[in-house]
Tab-separated table of C-alpha atoms in Angstrom:
chain	number	residue	atom	x	y	z
A	590	UNK	CA	57.529	68.866	102.052
A	591	UNK	CA	58.557	72.210	100.557
A	592	UNK	CA	58.193	73.826	104.115
A	593	UNK	CA	60.257	71.185	105.817
A	594	UNK	CA	62.700	71.552	103.200
A	595	UNK	CA	62.590	75.346	103.387
A	596	UNK	CA	63.411	74.801	107.106
A	597	UNK	CA	66.304	72.412	106.505
A	598	UNK	CA	68.048	74.722	104.192
A	599	UNK	CA	67.566	77.742	106.685
A	600	UNK	CA	68.941	75.675	109.498
A	601	UNK	CA	71.904	74.545	107.401
A	602	UNK	CA	72.584	78.028	106.335
A	603	UNK	CA	72.208	79.511	109.927
A	604	UNK	CA	74.900	76.707	110.997
A	605	UNK	CA	77.192	77.799	108.140
A	606	UNK	CA	76.832	81.322	109.130
A	607	UNK	CA	77.453	80.257	112.829
A	608	UNK	CA	80.596	78.536	111.824
A	609	UNK	CA	82.039	81.277	110.090
A	610	UNK	CA	81.173	83.992	112.415
A	611	UNK	CA	82.452	82.569	115.746
A	612	UNK	CA	86.037	82.212	114.641
A	613	UNK	CA	85.560	85.841	112.891
A	614	UNK	CA	84.375	87.286	116.267
A	615	UNK	CA	87.567	86.136	117.903
A	616	UNK	CA	89.716	87.226	115.113
A	617	UNK	CA	88.042	90.660	115.183
A	618	UNK	CA	88.485	90.857	119.077
A	619	UNK	CA	92.318	89.793	118.751
A	620	UNK	CA	92.631	92.421	116.209
A	621	UNK	CA	90.989	95.168	118.062
A	622	UNK	CA	93.094	94.241	121.319
A	623	UNK	CA	96.036	94.266	119.306
A	624	UNK	CA	95.082	97.839	117.888
A	625	UNK	CA	94.238	99.091	121.399
A	626	UNK	CA	97.598	97.716	123.029
A	627	UNK	CA	99.619	99.492	120.159
A	628	UNK	CA	97.807	102.901	120.538
A	629	UNK	CA	98.694	102.531	124.188
A	630	UNK	CA	102.292	101.846	123.855
A	631	UNK	CA	102.531	104.898	121.435
A	632	UNK	CA	100.722	107.105	123.881
A	633	UNK	CA	102.890	105.636	127.035
A	634	UNK	CA	106.081	106.487	125.028
A	635	UNK	CA	104.937	110.078	124.308
A	636	UNK	CA	103.738	110.397	128.004
A	637	UNK	CA	107.278	108.978	129.084
A	638	UNK	CA	108.952	111.570	126.793
A	639	UNK	CA	107.081	114.423	128.443
A	640	UNK	CA	107.883	112.879	131.958
A	641	UNK	CA	111.587	112.630	131.263
A	642	UNK	CA	112.670	116.283	132.630
A	643	UNK	CA	109.965	116.262	135.400
A	644	UNK	CA	111.409	112.968	136.813
A	645	UNK	CA	115.059	113.874	136.619
A	646	UNK	CA	114.480	117.260	138.316
A	647	UNK	CA	111.397	116.120	140.535
A	648	UNK	CA	110.523	119.791	140.070
A	649	UNK	CA	106.852	120.528	141.329
A	650	UNK	CA	105.919	122.873	138.552
A	651	UNK	CA	107.399	120.359	135.869
A	652	UNK	CA	105.412	117.580	137.761
A	653	UNK	CA	102.172	119.512	137.532
A	654	UNK	CA	102.612	120.232	133.659
A	655	UNK	CA	103.228	116.345	133.208
A	656	UNK	CA	99.855	115.978	135.465
A	657	UNK	CA	97.847	118.225	133.352
A	658	UNK	CA	98.889	116.366	130.256
A	659	UNK	CA	97.874	113.166	131.829
A	660	UNK	CA	94.528	114.575	132.736
A	661	UNK	CA	94.106	115.979	129.326
A	662	UNK	CA	94.701	112.355	127.836
A	663	UNK	CA	92.343	110.703	130.235
A	664	UNK	CA	89.518	113.310	129.546
A	665	UNK	CA	90.236	112.964	125.699
A	666	UNK	CA	89.072	109.096	125.897
A	667	UNK	CA	92.483	107.690	126.836
A	668	UNK	CA	93.381	105.259	129.400
A	669	UNK	CA	94.234	105.571	133.063
A	670	UNK	CA	97.577	107.129	133.836
A	671	UNK	CA	99.949	106.324	136.597
A	672	UNK	CA	103.685	107.827	136.295
A	673	UNK	CA	106.128	106.372	139.243
A	674	UNK	CA	109.560	107.384	140.259
A	675	UNK	CA	112.247	104.756	140.121
A	676	UNK	CA	111.155	103.414	143.582
A	677	UNK	CA	107.692	102.759	142.316
A	678	UNK	CA	105.959	105.807	144.217
A	679	UNK	CA	103.152	107.185	142.152
A	680	UNK	CA	104.112	110.845	141.289
A	681	UNK	CA	101.414	111.568	138.598
A	682	UNK	CA	97.851	110.195	138.250
A	683	UNK	CA	94.836	110.825	136.036
A	684	UNK	CA	92.408	110.033	138.822
A	685	UNK	CA	90.397	112.222	140.739
A	686	UNK	CA	91.350	110.052	143.896
A	687	UNK	CA	94.466	112.041	145.212
A	688	UNK	CA	94.975	109.224	147.853
A	689	UNK	CA	96.693	107.287	144.582
A	690	UNK	CA	99.562	109.888	144.653
A	691	UNK	CA	102.264	108.693	146.892
A	692	UNK	CA	101.421	105.032	146.840
A	693	UNK	CA	103.840	102.357	146.143
A	694	UNK	CA	103.202	100.757	142.741
A	695	UNK	CA	106.246	98.654	142.774
A	696	UNK	CA	104.235	95.546	143.692
A	697	UNK	CA	102.256	95.625	140.275
A	698	UNK	CA	104.287	93.370	138.060
A	699	UNK	CA	103.920	95.435	135.028
A	700	UNK	CA	105.270	98.490	136.853
A	701	UNK	CA	107.959	96.157	138.346
A	702	UNK	CA	109.089	94.988	134.857
A	703	UNK	CA	108.877	98.540	133.331
A	704	UNK	CA	111.043	99.995	136.115
A	705	UNK	CA	113.666	96.924	135.056
A	706	UNK	CA	113.754	98.539	131.685
A	707	UNK	CA	111.065	96.124	130.037
A	708	UNK	CA	108.008	97.152	127.928
A	709	UNK	CA	105.186	95.036	129.566
A	710	UNK	CA	101.643	94.805	128.076
A	711	UNK	CA	98.539	92.321	128.580
A	712	UNK	CA	95.418	92.206	130.412
A	713	UNK	CA	94.511	91.150	134.013
A	714	UNK	CA	91.582	91.732	136.516
A	715	UNK	CA	91.903	94.712	138.785
A	716	UNK	CA	90.586	93.760	142.293
A	717	UNK	CA	90.545	97.526	142.971
A	718	UNK	CA	88.480	98.629	139.973
A	719	UNK	CA	86.624	95.118	139.839
A	720	UNK	CA	86.933	94.889	135.886
A	721	UNK	CA	89.404	93.433	133.406
A	722	UNK	CA	91.827	95.833	132.550
A	723	UNK	CA	94.327	96.061	129.041
A	724	UNK	CA	97.622	97.357	130.380
A	725	UNK	CA	100.762	98.846	128.917
A	726	UNK	CA	103.727	99.842	131.167
A	727	UNK	CA	107.058	101.366	129.773
A	728	UNK	CA	110.031	102.682	131.216
A	729	UNK	CA	111.000	106.501	131.201
A	730	UNK	CA	114.531	106.700	130.230
A	731	UNK	CA	117.275	109.346	130.120
A	732	UNK	CA	119.851	107.892	128.088
A	733	UNK	CA	120.702	104.602	129.743
A	734	UNK	CA	119.275	105.509	133.058
A	735	UNK	CA	115.755	104.568	134.201
A	736	UNK	CA	114.063	107.421	135.848
A	737	UNK	CA	110.595	105.900	136.593
A	738	UNK	CA	107.643	104.221	134.634
A	739	UNK	CA	104.492	105.046	132.770
A	740	UNK	CA	101.353	102.609	133.000
A	741	UNK	CA	98.316	103.096	130.870
A	742	UNK	CA	95.275	100.974	131.684
A	743	UNK	CA	91.961	100.721	129.622
A	744	UNK	CA	88.792	99.053	130.194
A	745	UNK	CA	88.969	95.987	128.056
A	746	UNK	CA	84.843	96.081	127.782
A	747	UNK	CA	85.601	98.848	124.906
A	748	UNK	CA	87.132	95.997	122.912
A	749	UNK	CA	84.127	93.821	123.176
A	750	UNK	CA	81.699	96.740	122.517
A	751	UNK	CA	83.666	97.716	119.443
A	752	UNK	CA	83.580	94.162	118.013
A	753	UNK	CA	79.870	93.906	119.039
A	754	UNK	CA	79.069	96.809	116.731
A	755	UNK	CA	80.991	95.308	113.892
A	756	UNK	CA	79.281	92.018	114.438
A	757	UNK	CA	76.042	93.757	114.236
A	758	UNK	CA	76.541	94.571	110.638
A	759	UNK	CA	77.772	91.106	109.948
A	760	UNK	CA	74.635	89.897	111.900
A	761	UNK	CA	72.297	91.875	109.620
A	762	UNK	CA	73.877	90.698	106.392
A	763	UNK	CA	73.871	87.044	107.780
A	764	UNK	CA	70.153	87.466	108.566
A	765	UNK	CA	69.407	88.734	104.864
A	766	UNK	CA	71.387	85.577	103.647
A	767	UNK	CA	69.272	83.308	105.839
A	768	UNK	CA	66.027	84.883	104.523
A	769	UNK	CA	67.170	84.366	101.084
A	770	UNK	CA	67.990	80.901	101.549
A	771	UNK	CA	64.504	80.090	102.763
A	772	UNK	CA	63.049	81.817	99.755
A	773	UNK	CA	64.972	79.898	97.440
A	774	UNK	CA	64.130	76.486	99.302
A	775	UNK	CA	60.357	77.215	98.767
A	776	UNK	CA	60.836	78.247	95.157
A	777	UNK	CA	63.226	75.799	93.733
A	778	UNK	CA	63.250	72.727	95.874
A	779	UNK	CA	64.363	70.453	93.117
A	780	UNK	CA	67.701	72.476	92.485
A	781	UNK	CA	68.572	74.222	95.684
A	782	UNK	CA	70.211	71.263	97.342
A	783	UNK	CA	72.980	71.110	94.485
A	784	UNK	CA	73.363	74.837	94.615
A	785	UNK	CA	73.315	75.262	98.417
A	786	UNK	CA	76.090	72.323	98.807
A	787	UNK	CA	78.369	74.591	96.452
A	788	UNK	CA	77.325	77.926	98.581
A	789	UNK	CA	78.054	75.788	101.720
A	790	UNK	CA	81.557	74.689	100.551
A	791	UNK	CA	82.248	78.362	99.595
A	792	UNK	CA	81.060	79.659	103.104
A	793	UNK	CA	83.203	77.011	104.768
A	794	UNK	CA	86.174	78.117	102.603
A	795	UNK	CA	85.621	81.742	103.699
A	796	UNK	CA	85.347	80.577	107.420
A	797	UNK	CA	88.743	78.897	106.945
A	798	UNK	CA	90.459	82.277	106.124
A	799	UNK	CA	90.283	82.188	102.275
A	800	UNK	CA	88.825	85.876	101.975
A	801	UNK	CA	88.680	85.570	98.127
A	802	UNK	CA	86.059	82.862	98.181
A	803	UNK	CA	82.951	83.986	96.482
A	804	UNK	CA	79.826	82.555	95.308
A	805	UNK	CA	78.965	82.050	91.548
A	806	UNK	CA	76.163	84.473	91.016
A	807	UNK	CA	75.659	83.863	87.167
A	808	UNK	CA	74.159	80.190	87.163
A	809	UNK	CA	70.770	78.859	88.559
A	810	UNK	CA	67.620	80.105	89.361
A	811	UNK	CA	67.020	84.155	89.785
A	812	UNK	CA	66.471	83.478	93.659
A	813	UNK	CA	69.503	81.596	93.810
A	814	UNK	CA	71.722	84.069	91.989
A	815	UNK	CA	70.296	86.927	94.269
A	816	UNK	CA	71.499	84.596	97.363
A	817	UNK	CA	75.120	84.229	95.755
A	818	UNK	CA	75.083	87.954	95.267
A	819	UNK	CA	73.898	88.699	98.879
A	820	UNK	CA	76.353	86.070	100.178
A	821	UNK	CA	79.282	87.879	98.110
A	822	UNK	CA	78.071	91.104	99.456
A	823	UNK	CA	78.365	89.559	102.864
A	824	UNK	CA	81.991	88.319	102.053
A	825	UNK	CA	83.045	91.669	100.597
A	826	UNK	CA	81.789	93.600	103.921
A	827	UNK	CA	83.686	90.973	105.917
A	828	UNK	CA	86.827	91.535	103.926
A	829	UNK	CA	86.427	95.107	104.044
A	830	UNK	CA	86.138	95.021	107.990
A	831	UNK	CA	89.155	92.889	108.193
A	832	UNK	CA	91.064	95.104	105.552
A	833	UNK	CA	90.362	98.314	107.695
A	834	UNK	CA	92.268	96.811	110.542
A	835	UNK	CA	95.174	96.072	108.419
A	836	UNK	CA	95.349	99.019	106.171
A	837	UNK	CA	96.924	101.193	109.021
A	838	UNK	CA	99.615	98.723	110.083
A	839	UNK	CA	100.611	98.199	106.200
A	840	UNK	CA	100.707	102.287	105.829
A	841	UNK	CA	102.676	102.787	108.817
A	842	UNK	CA	105.105	100.101	107.996
A	843	UNK	CA	105.859	101.542	104.593
A	844	UNK	CA	106.005	105.258	106.150
A	845	UNK	CA	108.585	103.776	108.372
A	846	UNK	CA	110.928	101.860	105.925
A	847	UNK	CA	112.422	104.952	104.384
A	848	UNK	CA	113.728	106.563	107.751
A	849	UNK	CA	114.709	103.337	109.117
A	850	UNK	CA	116.855	102.749	105.899
A	851	UNK	CA	118.511	106.090	106.586
A	852	UNK	CA	119.023	105.512	110.207
A	853	UNK	CA	120.439	101.894	109.736
A	854	UNK	CA	122.951	103.620	107.062
A	855	UNK	CA	124.052	106.073	109.588
A	856	UNK	CA	124.644	103.441	112.154
A	857	UNK	CA	126.630	101.249	109.718
A	858	UNK	CA	128.675	104.081	109.069
A	859	UNK	CA	129.175	104.958	112.697
A	860	UNK	CA	130.238	101.405	113.447
A	861	UNK	CA	132.918	101.582	110.719
A	862	UNK	CA	134.357	104.767	112.017
A	863	UNK	CA	134.591	103.955	115.436
A	864	UNK	CA	138.036	102.874	115.305
A	865	UNK	CA	139.457	105.202	112.687
A	866	UNK	CA	137.438	108.262	113.129
A	867	UNK	CA	135.705	108.388	116.544
A	868	UNK	CA	134.431	112.148	115.876
A	869	UNK	CA	132.884	111.165	112.660
A	870	UNK	CA	131.413	108.182	114.208
A	871	UNK	CA	129.995	110.530	116.910
A	872	UNK	CA	128.496	112.713	114.410
A	873	UNK	CA	126.745	110.003	112.725
A	874	UNK	CA	125.447	108.637	115.863
A	875	UNK	CA	124.035	112.030	116.557
A	876	UNK	CA	122.250	112.105	113.149
A	877	UNK	CA	121.040	108.630	114.094
A	878	UNK	CA	119.460	110.246	117.106
A	879	UNK	CA	117.825	112.980	115.022
A	880	UNK	CA	116.400	110.518	112.781
A	881	UNK	CA	114.950	108.346	115.380
A	882	UNK	CA	113.508	111.256	116.658
A	883	UNK	CA	111.816	111.929	113.274
A	884	UNK	CA	110.453	108.270	113.541
A	885	UNK	CA	108.312	109.374	116.360
A	886	UNK	CA	107.079	112.316	114.685
A	887	UNK	CA	105.857	110.223	111.469
A	888	UNK	CA	104.122	107.773	113.955
A	889	UNK	CA	102.278	110.499	115.446
A	890	UNK	CA	101.440	112.024	112.135
A	891	UNK	CA	100.205	108.895	110.831
A	892	UNK	CA	97.904	108.150	114.002
A	893	UNK	CA	96.601	111.929	113.871
A	894	UNK	CA	95.887	111.295	110.238
A	895	UNK	CA	93.927	108.158	110.869
A	896	UNK	CA	91.977	109.588	113.844
A	897	UNK	CA	91.019	112.622	111.976
A	898	UNK	CA	88.861	110.416	109.584
A	899	UNK	CA	86.152	112.541	107.629
A	900	UNK	CA	86.732	115.549	109.521
A	901	UNK	CA	90.231	115.822	108.448
A	902	UNK	CA	93.478	116.981	110.248
A	903	UNK	CA	93.865	120.919	110.435
A	904	UNK	CA	96.616	122.331	107.953
A	905	UNK	CA	99.515	124.356	109.455
A	906	UNK	CA	101.863	126.800	107.948
A	907	UNK	CA	105.320	124.938	106.965
A	908	UNK	CA	108.431	126.077	105.400
A	909	UNK	CA	108.670	124.187	102.071
A	910	UNK	CA	112.087	124.995	101.199
A	911	UNK	CA	113.419	124.182	104.644
A	912	UNK	CA	111.841	120.802	104.650
A	913	UNK	CA	112.833	119.954	101.166
A	914	UNK	CA	116.544	120.941	101.763
A	915	UNK	CA	116.549	118.985	105.253
A	916	UNK	CA	115.147	115.798	103.504
A	917	UNK	CA	117.649	116.256	100.417
A	918	UNK	CA	120.442	116.380	103.094
A	919	UNK	CA	119.162	113.133	104.697
A	920	UNK	CA	118.760	111.254	101.335
A	921	UNK	CA	122.108	112.437	99.904
A	922	UNK	CA	124.481	109.671	101.455
A	923	UNK	CA	121.893	106.878	100.270
A	924	UNK	CA	122.023	108.505	96.865
A	925	UNK	CA	125.976	109.078	96.659
A	926	UNK	CA	126.235	105.172	97.539
A	927	UNK	CA	123.952	104.367	94.600
A	928	UNK	CA	126.001	106.653	92.269
A	929	UNK	CA	123.031	108.853	91.806
A	930	UNK	CA	123.347	112.857	91.956
A	931	UNK	CA	120.642	114.235	94.418
A	932	UNK	CA	120.382	118.087	93.940
A	933	UNK	CA	117.856	120.810	95.138
A	934	UNK	CA	116.680	124.159	93.642
A	935	UNK	CA	114.888	126.245	96.347
A	936	UNK	CA	114.485	129.696	97.336
A	937	UNK	CA	115.455	130.660	100.949
A	938	UNK	CA	111.798	130.051	102.272
A	939	UNK	CA	108.483	129.402	100.773
A	940	UNK	CA	105.449	129.072	103.330
A	941	UNK	CA	102.773	126.533	102.436
A	942	UNK	CA	99.835	125.128	104.210
A	943	UNK	CA	99.875	121.360	104.815
A	944	UNK	CA	99.155	118.563	107.526
A	945	UNK	CA	101.979	118.262	109.954
A	946	UNK	CA	104.786	115.950	108.587
A	947	UNK	CA	102.843	115.500	105.557
A	948	UNK	CA	105.643	117.380	103.235
A	949	UNK	CA	108.487	115.262	104.949
A	950	UNK	CA	106.535	111.966	104.337
A	951	UNK	CA	105.547	112.836	100.635
A	952	UNK	CA	109.058	113.881	99.733
A	953	UNK	CA	110.649	110.633	101.405
A	954	UNK	CA	108.152	108.614	99.253
A	955	UNK	CA	108.706	110.441	95.957
A	956	UNK	CA	112.493	110.621	96.464
A	957	UNK	CA	112.684	106.895	97.513
A	958	UNK	CA	110.822	105.974	94.366
A	959	UNK	CA	113.191	108.162	92.017
A	960	UNK	CA	116.418	106.879	93.391
A	961	UNK	CA	114.891	103.268	93.440
A	962	UNK	CA	114.301	103.671	89.545
A	963	UNK	CA	117.573	105.437	88.812
A	964	UNK	CA	120.850	104.038	87.783
A	965	UNK	CA	124.518	104.707	88.587
A	966	UNK	CA	125.273	108.146	86.689
A	967	UNK	CA	121.610	109.116	86.906
A	968	UNK	CA	120.501	112.526	88.592
A	969	UNK	CA	117.647	113.408	90.691
A	970	UNK	CA	116.618	117.204	91.096
A	971	UNK	CA	114.153	118.382	93.712
A	972	UNK	CA	112.553	121.809	92.628
A	973	UNK	CA	110.654	124.368	94.949
A	974	UNK	CA	108.991	126.879	92.877
A	975	UNK	CA	107.062	129.928	94.050
A	976	UNK	CA	103.927	131.156	92.640
A	977	UNK	CA	100.076	131.592	92.815
A	978	UNK	CA	100.228	128.036	94.178
A	979	UNK	CA	103.876	127.135	95.329
A	980	UNK	CA	104.858	123.567	93.902
A	981	UNK	CA	107.300	121.003	94.987
A	982	UNK	CA	108.893	118.799	91.984
A	983	UNK	CA	111.279	115.693	91.821
A	984	UNK	CA	112.634	115.217	88.414
A	985	UNK	CA	114.287	111.675	87.835
A	986	UNK	CA	115.942	110.226	84.738
A	987	UNK	CA	114.153	106.578	85.164
A	988	UNK	CA	112.476	104.714	82.646
A	989	UNK	CA	109.338	106.769	83.273
A	990	UNK	CA	105.640	105.177	82.709
A	991	UNK	CA	103.192	104.777	80.130
A	992	UNK	CA	99.771	106.362	79.655
A	993	UNK	CA	98.193	103.368	81.445
A	994	UNK	CA	100.758	103.445	84.373
A	995	UNK	CA	100.438	107.088	84.931
A	996	UNK	CA	96.535	106.281	85.360
A	997	UNK	CA	97.099	103.846	87.883
A	998	UNK	CA	100.115	105.076	89.685
A	999	UNK	CA	98.274	106.358	92.772
A	1000	UNK	CA	96.466	103.071	93.324
A	1001	UNK	CA	97.041	101.331	96.426
A	1002	UNK	CA	99.114	98.145	96.066
A	1003	UNK	CA	99.882	99.056	92.506
A	1004	UNK	CA	103.462	98.447	91.535
A	1005	UNK	CA	103.728	98.785	87.902
A	1006	UNK	CA	105.012	95.523	87.348
A	1007	UNK	CA	106.110	92.343	89.236
A	1008	UNK	CA	109.621	93.278	89.118
A	1009	UNK	CA	109.197	96.787	90.751
A	1010	UNK	CA	110.246	96.922	94.333
A	1011	UNK	CA	108.269	98.346	97.095
A	1012	UNK	CA	104.627	97.618	98.515
A	1013	UNK	CA	102.854	99.620	95.920
A	1014	UNK	CA	101.700	102.010	98.925
A	1015	UNK	CA	104.051	105.023	98.507
A	1016	UNK	CA	102.280	106.933	96.051
A	1017	UNK	CA	98.742	106.164	97.345
A	1018	UNK	CA	99.884	107.501	100.781
A	1019	UNK	CA	101.427	110.604	98.894
A	1020	UNK	CA	98.048	111.224	97.317
A	1021	UNK	CA	96.118	110.982	100.606
A	1022	UNK	CA	98.520	112.986	102.328
A	1023	UNK	CA	98.217	115.797	99.445
A	1024	UNK	CA	94.206	115.382	99.697
A	1025	UNK	CA	94.343	116.023	103.589
A	1026	UNK	CA	96.912	118.980	103.095
A	1027	UNK	CA	94.603	120.552	100.470
A	1028	UNK	CA	97.277	119.955	97.674
A	1029	UNK	CA	97.310	118.303	94.291
A	1030	UNK	CA	99.724	115.653	93.259
A	1031	UNK	CA	100.420	114.684	89.532
A	1032	UNK	CA	103.005	112.561	87.629
A	1033	UNK	CA	104.152	113.845	83.994
A	1034	UNK	CA	106.743	112.232	81.585
A	1035	UNK	CA	109.917	114.010	81.065
A	1036	UNK	CA	111.924	114.200	77.731
A	1037	UNK	CA	113.870	112.316	76.593
A	1038	UNK	CA	113.120	109.974	79.565
A	1039	UNK	CA	112.131	110.220	83.270
A	1040	UNK	CA	109.229	111.583	85.502
A	1041	UNK	CA	108.402	114.584	87.063
A	1042	UNK	CA	106.283	114.185	90.583
A	1043	UNK	CA	104.693	117.632	91.109
A	1044	UNK	CA	102.791	118.504	94.363
A	1045	UNK	CA	100.898	122.016	94.246
A	1046	UNK	CA	100.246	123.574	97.654
A	1047	UNK	CA	98.046	126.460	98.759
A	1048	UNK	CA	100.130	129.173	99.932
A	1049	UNK	CA	100.336	130.031	103.891
């Protein structure tokens, strides 16, 4: 009876694990596919930007430079690249097969959509390569004129391989859970039924999408307590795997919010000035174009930082004073609109070492936070100071923070209270960028009120 009961327990546990693993595998595949398509879209736009001048002039030397970039991208593990002219003729490919050059790609649906000005993405079976491909096609634009198209394709089997690696870890945890369930069935056949029912309900709750579902590890026999803890470790692992997929989107969306706000403000002012001051409207549209270019730079910086992982992104020499003045100039219209005096005190030039775009992003986040807590009539001051280790400080006159709040200020998603605006990622991103740049960031209270956020850099 005991062995039959153990077998029944193990079968039920295996079925429950199967119920949660099948939808989880599909979810992980969907997330991984979305991540791949997003990366391909970003890379396609970067290649399109590089190819713009070459497609305008059709100069052989410039096309050769674009082809070299496509080959480097392919060699680095990127997708297969095809760049066509406006008539669909292939001008650049990343393949060794030279016969592809000059071929007519206009019959490919994704190329046709890109040549019509539409971003196309999805997956389809390639009869030429005899494999399922993920593709992204974007137009190459010069102003409003379409010059051609860039298509990137990637073997969809890579997605299945990545998901398979993640499922191996989940499978090991599931196997351990199954073994623990069998032991509990042998030793505590009298109590296991009730406890297993609770665990099954919790597992089904987790499989239904409630990632906060956990088993109670405080009651029952020691073996069942260990089983509950094993289940919770598995649930924590699953939650961590999913959070990893969400982390980049969350950080990137927060990083893009501040420049998008500035861009929207410039466009709104340009709209208001179209009739009364066309020249002023044109100036603001030009500034909006610069801000849009900066958005692309920020995205590239985030992706580079994410790819670097444990190895880290190399630091470069940057002019701290120049960057601080440029960012204060960009934020000044929003500060004026809020009735806040935004000023800067900086030497003419001060070179430090940092990850590319890190200083811009850190300063944007800190100024954004300072303006958010400032009231009309307050002042926000940016100070760049030379020394053995140069510093960048932002002083505000907001409500400040308590000791407990200062201790948690750099925790991800912590916002200091339910009424505090934002996502709670700003200072966490500042801390991560500072770490990647070899810098140090700290918060300190100012008298009589306010905060001083200080970043200390290594000199260049």
